[in-house]
Short mmCIF file of C-alpha atoms and ligand atoms in Angstrom, two decimals:
data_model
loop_
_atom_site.label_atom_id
_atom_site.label_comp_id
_atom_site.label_asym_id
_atom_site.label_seq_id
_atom_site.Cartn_x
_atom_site.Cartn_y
_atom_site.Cartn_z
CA UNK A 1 10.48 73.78 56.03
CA UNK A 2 11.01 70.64 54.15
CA UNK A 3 14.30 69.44 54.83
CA UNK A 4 17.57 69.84 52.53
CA UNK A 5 20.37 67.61 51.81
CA UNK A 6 23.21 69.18 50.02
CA UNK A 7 25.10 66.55 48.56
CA UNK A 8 28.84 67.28 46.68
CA UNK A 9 29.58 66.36 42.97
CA UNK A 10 31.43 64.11 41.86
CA UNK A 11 30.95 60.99 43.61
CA UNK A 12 30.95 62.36 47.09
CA UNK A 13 30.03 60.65 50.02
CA UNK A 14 26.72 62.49 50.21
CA UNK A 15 25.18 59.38 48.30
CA UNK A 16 25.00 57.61 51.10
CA UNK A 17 22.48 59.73 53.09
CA UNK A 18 20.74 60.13 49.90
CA UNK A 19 20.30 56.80 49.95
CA UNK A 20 19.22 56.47 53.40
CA UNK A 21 16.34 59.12 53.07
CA UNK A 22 15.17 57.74 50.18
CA UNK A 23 14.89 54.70 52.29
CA UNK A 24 13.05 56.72 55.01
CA UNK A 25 10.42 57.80 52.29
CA UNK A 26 9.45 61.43 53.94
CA UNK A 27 9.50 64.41 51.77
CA UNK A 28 12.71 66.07 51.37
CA UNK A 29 14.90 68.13 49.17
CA UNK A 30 17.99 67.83 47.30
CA UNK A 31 20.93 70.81 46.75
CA UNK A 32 23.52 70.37 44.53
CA UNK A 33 26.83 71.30 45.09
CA UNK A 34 29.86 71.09 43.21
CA UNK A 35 33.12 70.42 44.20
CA UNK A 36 35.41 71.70 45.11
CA UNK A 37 34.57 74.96 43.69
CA UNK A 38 31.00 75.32 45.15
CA UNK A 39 31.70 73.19 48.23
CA UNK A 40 34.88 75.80 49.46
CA UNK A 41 32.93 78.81 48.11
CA UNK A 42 31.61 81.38 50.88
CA UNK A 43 28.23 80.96 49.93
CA UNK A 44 28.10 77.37 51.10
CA UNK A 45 30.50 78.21 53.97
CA UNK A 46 27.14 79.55 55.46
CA UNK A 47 25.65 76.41 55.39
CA UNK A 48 28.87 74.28 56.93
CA UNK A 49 31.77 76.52 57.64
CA UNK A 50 34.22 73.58 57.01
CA UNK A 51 33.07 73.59 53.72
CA UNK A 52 32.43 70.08 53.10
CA UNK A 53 29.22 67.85 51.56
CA UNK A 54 27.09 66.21 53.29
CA UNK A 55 25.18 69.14 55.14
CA UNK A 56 21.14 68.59 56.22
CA UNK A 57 19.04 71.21 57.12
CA UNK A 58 16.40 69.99 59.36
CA UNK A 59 12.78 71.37 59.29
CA UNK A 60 13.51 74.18 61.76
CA UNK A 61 15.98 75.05 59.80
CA UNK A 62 18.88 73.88 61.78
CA UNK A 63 22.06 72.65 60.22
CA UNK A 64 23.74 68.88 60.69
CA UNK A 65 26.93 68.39 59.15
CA UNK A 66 29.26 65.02 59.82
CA UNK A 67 27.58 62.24 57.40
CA UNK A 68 27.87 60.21 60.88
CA UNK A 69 25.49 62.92 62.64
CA UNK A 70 23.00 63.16 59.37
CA UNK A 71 22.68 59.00 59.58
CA UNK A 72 21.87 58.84 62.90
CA UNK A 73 19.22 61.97 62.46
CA UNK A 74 17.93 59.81 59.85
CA UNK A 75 18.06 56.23 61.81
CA UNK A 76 16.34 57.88 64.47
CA UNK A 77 13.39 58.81 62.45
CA UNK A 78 13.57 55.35 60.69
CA UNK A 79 13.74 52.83 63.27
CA UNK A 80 10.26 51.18 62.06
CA UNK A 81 12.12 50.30 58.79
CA UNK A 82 15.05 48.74 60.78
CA UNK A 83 17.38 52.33 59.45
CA UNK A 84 18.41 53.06 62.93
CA UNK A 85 17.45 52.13 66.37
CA UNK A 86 17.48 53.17 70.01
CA UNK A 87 20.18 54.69 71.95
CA UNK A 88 21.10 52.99 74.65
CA UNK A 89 20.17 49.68 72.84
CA UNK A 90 23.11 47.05 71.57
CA UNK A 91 21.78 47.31 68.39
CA UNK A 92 22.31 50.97 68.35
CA UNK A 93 25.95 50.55 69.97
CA UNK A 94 26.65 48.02 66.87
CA UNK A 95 25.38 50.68 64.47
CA UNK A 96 27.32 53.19 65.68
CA UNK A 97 30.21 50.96 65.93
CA UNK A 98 29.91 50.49 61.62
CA UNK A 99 29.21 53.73 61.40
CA UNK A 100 32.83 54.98 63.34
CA UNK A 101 34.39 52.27 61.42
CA UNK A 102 32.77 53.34 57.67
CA UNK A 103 33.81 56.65 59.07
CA UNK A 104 37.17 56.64 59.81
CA UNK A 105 39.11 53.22 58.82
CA UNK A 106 37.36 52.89 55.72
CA UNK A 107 36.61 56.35 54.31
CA UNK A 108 40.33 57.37 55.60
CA UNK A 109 41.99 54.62 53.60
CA UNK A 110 41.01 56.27 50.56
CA UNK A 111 42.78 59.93 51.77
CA UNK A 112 46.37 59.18 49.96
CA UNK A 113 44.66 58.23 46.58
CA UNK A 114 41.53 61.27 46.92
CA UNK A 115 45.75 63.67 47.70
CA UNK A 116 47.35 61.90 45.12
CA UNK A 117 44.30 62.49 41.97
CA UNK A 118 43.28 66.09 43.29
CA UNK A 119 47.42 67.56 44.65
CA UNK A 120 49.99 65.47 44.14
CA UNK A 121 52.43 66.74 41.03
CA UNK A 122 56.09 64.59 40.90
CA UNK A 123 56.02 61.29 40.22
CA UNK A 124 58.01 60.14 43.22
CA UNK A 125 55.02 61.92 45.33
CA UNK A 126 52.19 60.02 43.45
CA UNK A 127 54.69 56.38 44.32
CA UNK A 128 54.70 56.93 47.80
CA UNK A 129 50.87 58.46 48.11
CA UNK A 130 49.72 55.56 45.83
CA UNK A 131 51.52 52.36 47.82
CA UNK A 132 50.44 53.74 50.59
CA UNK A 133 46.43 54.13 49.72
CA UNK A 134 46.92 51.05 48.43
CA UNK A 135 47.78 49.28 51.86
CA UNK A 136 45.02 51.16 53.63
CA UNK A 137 42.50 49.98 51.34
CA UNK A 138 43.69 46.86 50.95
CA UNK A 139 43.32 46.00 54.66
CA UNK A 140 40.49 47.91 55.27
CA UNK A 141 38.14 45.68 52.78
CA UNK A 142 39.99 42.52 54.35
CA UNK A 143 38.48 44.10 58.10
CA UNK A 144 35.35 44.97 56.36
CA UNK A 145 35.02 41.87 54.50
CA UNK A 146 35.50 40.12 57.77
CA UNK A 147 33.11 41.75 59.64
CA UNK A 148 30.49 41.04 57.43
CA UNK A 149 31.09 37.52 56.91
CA UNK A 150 27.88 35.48 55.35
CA UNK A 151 25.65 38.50 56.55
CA UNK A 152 23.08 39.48 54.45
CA UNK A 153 23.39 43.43 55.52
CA UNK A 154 25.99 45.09 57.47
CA UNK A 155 24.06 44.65 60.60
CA UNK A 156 22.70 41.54 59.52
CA UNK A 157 19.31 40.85 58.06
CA UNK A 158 17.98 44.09 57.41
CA UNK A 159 19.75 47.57 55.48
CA UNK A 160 20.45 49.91 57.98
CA UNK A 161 21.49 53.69 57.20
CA UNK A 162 25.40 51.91 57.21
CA UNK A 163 24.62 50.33 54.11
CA UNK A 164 23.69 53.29 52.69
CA UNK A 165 26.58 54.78 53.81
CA UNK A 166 28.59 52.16 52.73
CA UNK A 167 26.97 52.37 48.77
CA UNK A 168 28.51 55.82 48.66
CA UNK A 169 32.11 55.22 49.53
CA UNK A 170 32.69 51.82 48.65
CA UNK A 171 32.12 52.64 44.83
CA UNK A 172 35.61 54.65 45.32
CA UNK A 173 37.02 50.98 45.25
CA UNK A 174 36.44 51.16 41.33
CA UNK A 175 37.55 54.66 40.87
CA UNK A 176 41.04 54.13 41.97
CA UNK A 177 41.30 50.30 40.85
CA UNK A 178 44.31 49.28 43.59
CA UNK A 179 42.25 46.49 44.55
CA UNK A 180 39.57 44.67 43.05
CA UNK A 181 36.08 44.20 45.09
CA UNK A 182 35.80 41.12 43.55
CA UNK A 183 38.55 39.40 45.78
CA UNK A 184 36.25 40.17 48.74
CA UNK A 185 33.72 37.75 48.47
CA UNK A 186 31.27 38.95 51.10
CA UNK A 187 31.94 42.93 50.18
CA UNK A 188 31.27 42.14 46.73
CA UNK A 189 27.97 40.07 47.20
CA UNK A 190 26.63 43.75 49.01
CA UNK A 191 27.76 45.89 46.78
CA UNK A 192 25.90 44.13 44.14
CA UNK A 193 22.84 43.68 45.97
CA UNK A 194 23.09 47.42 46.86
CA UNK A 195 23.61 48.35 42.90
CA UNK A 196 19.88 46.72 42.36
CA UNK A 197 18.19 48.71 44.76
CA UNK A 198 16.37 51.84 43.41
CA UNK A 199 17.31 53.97 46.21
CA UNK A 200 20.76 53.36 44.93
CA UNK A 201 19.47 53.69 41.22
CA UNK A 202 17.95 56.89 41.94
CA UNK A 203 21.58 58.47 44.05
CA UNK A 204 23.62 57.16 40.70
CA UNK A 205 21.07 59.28 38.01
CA UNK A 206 20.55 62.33 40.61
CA UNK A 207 24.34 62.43 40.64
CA UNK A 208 25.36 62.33 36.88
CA UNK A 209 21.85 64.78 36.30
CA UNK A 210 19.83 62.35 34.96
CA UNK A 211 15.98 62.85 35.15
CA UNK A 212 15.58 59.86 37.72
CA UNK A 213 12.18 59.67 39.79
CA UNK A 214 12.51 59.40 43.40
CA UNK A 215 11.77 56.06 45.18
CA UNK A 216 10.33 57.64 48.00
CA UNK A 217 10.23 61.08 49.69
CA UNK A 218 12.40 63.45 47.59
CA UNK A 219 9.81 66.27 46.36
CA UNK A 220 12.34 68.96 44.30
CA UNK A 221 15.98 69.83 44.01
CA UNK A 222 16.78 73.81 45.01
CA UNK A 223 19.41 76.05 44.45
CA UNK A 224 22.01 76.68 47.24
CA UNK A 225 20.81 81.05 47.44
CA UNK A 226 17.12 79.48 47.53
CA UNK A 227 18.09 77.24 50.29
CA UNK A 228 19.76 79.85 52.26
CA UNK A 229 17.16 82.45 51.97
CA UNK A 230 14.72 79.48 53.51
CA UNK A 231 16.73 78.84 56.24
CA UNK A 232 17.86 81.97 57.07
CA UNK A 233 14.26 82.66 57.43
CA UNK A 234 13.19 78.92 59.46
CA UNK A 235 16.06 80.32 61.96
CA UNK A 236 14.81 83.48 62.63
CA UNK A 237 11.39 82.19 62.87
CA UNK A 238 12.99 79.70 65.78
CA UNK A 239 14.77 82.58 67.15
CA UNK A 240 11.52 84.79 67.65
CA UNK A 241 9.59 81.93 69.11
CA UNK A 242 12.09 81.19 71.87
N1 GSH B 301 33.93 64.10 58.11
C1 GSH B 301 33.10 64.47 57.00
C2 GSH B 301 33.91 64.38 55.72
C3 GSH B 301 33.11 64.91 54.55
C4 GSH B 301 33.96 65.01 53.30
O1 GSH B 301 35.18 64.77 53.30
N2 GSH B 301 33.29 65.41 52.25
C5 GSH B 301 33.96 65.58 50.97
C6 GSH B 301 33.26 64.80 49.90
S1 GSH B 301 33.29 63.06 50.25
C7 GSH B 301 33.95 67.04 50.59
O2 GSH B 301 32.95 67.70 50.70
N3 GSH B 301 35.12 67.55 50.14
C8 GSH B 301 35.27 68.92 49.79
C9 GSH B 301 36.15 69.15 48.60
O3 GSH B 301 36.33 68.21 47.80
O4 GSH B 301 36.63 70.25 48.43
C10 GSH B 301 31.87 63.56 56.92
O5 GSH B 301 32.00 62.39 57.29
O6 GSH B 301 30.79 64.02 56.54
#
């Protein structure tokens, strides 16, 4: 089967491996899902029992979840373009090493703001949950900033699939407006250069349904029953072959 990426609504942090396939140009498909309703419903359950977005389904029907795991399943077939690259290799260890930090400092510093928009109710709740995002965020686009320096790309001459991954969450920046991206110089100059690129064109119009045209490889979006009904087929298929 061609392969599926469901990706959540609004502004998840799907983007970023829809980015990174369209960089890898091979055909595959898109599945919307909304959230939260969709995302926590049992019908996607079936496709990631934690209930979160991004999930791939490979050709054989298998299921990746973890945005870290569906990057490096998508470096790995993109190491020609520069997406990904050998493990065992420094350059993968450095990849991996932006990858754990996108993944955790960075994502994670948005978690009190994400509580305080979607839970939070008293207004000495939303205080606390919003100094404290703030903080986090603050110093995590100082480290990030840092790290980057005068680089061109994250990993330095050439976008990687933690740029991609990096378009997707670092647009949460404007969303919750603690801090501006414009005080990080070298954050700000990739952001913008990300913005221009039509993978990144494409992930913005796919997201807010806009009839965009892929850059590269994605051949037709498909309802989440559709999806199942594929894959619950590609895995017994896998099953009777073994
Ligand atoms: N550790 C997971 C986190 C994924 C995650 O938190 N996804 C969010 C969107 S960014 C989600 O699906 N949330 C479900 C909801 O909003 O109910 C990953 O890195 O892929």
């Amino acid at each position: 089967m061609t392969p599926i990426l469901f990706y959540g609504v609004p502004s998840g942090c799907s983007f970023g491996s829809i980015v990174a396939l369209e960089w890898l140009g091979q055909p595959y498909r898109l599945c919307r899902i909304d959230m939260p309703d969709v995302v926590t419903s049992e019908a996607f359950r079936r496709i990631n029992p934690v209930g979160e977005t991004p999930a791939l389904a490979t050709e054989s029907g298998a299921i990746v979840t973890e945005s870290m795991a569906i990057l490096n399943w998508i470096g790995a077939r993109g190491m020609e373009h520069g997406l990904g690259f050998a493990q065992g290799t420094e350059a993968f260890d450095r990849l991996n090493r932006m990858l754990g930090y996108l993944n955790t400092t960075f994502f994670g510093a948005f978690a009190p703001l994400w509580h305080l928009y979607e839970h939070a109710s008293d207004d000495t709740a939303k205080a606390v949950l919003r100094e404290y995002g703030a903080v986090k965020v603050r110093k995590a686009h100082e480290q990030l900033d840092a790290m980057l320096g005068d680089g061109q790309w994250l990993l330095g001459d050439r976008p990687s699939v933690a740029d991609a991954y990096f378009a997707g969450i670092a647009r949460w920046t404007d969303y919750h407006g603690v801090v501006s991206r414009s005080d990080y110089r070298n954050l700000d100059r990739l952001y913008r250069k990300l913005q221009a690129d039509p993978a990144v064109r494409f992930a913005h119009g796919g997201e807010a349904g806009e009839p965009v045209r892929s850059a590269a490889g994605l051949v037709d979006q498909i309802g989440l029953d559709e999806a199942w009904l594929e894959i619950a087929a590609a895995q017994r298929e896998r099953l009777t072959r073994a």
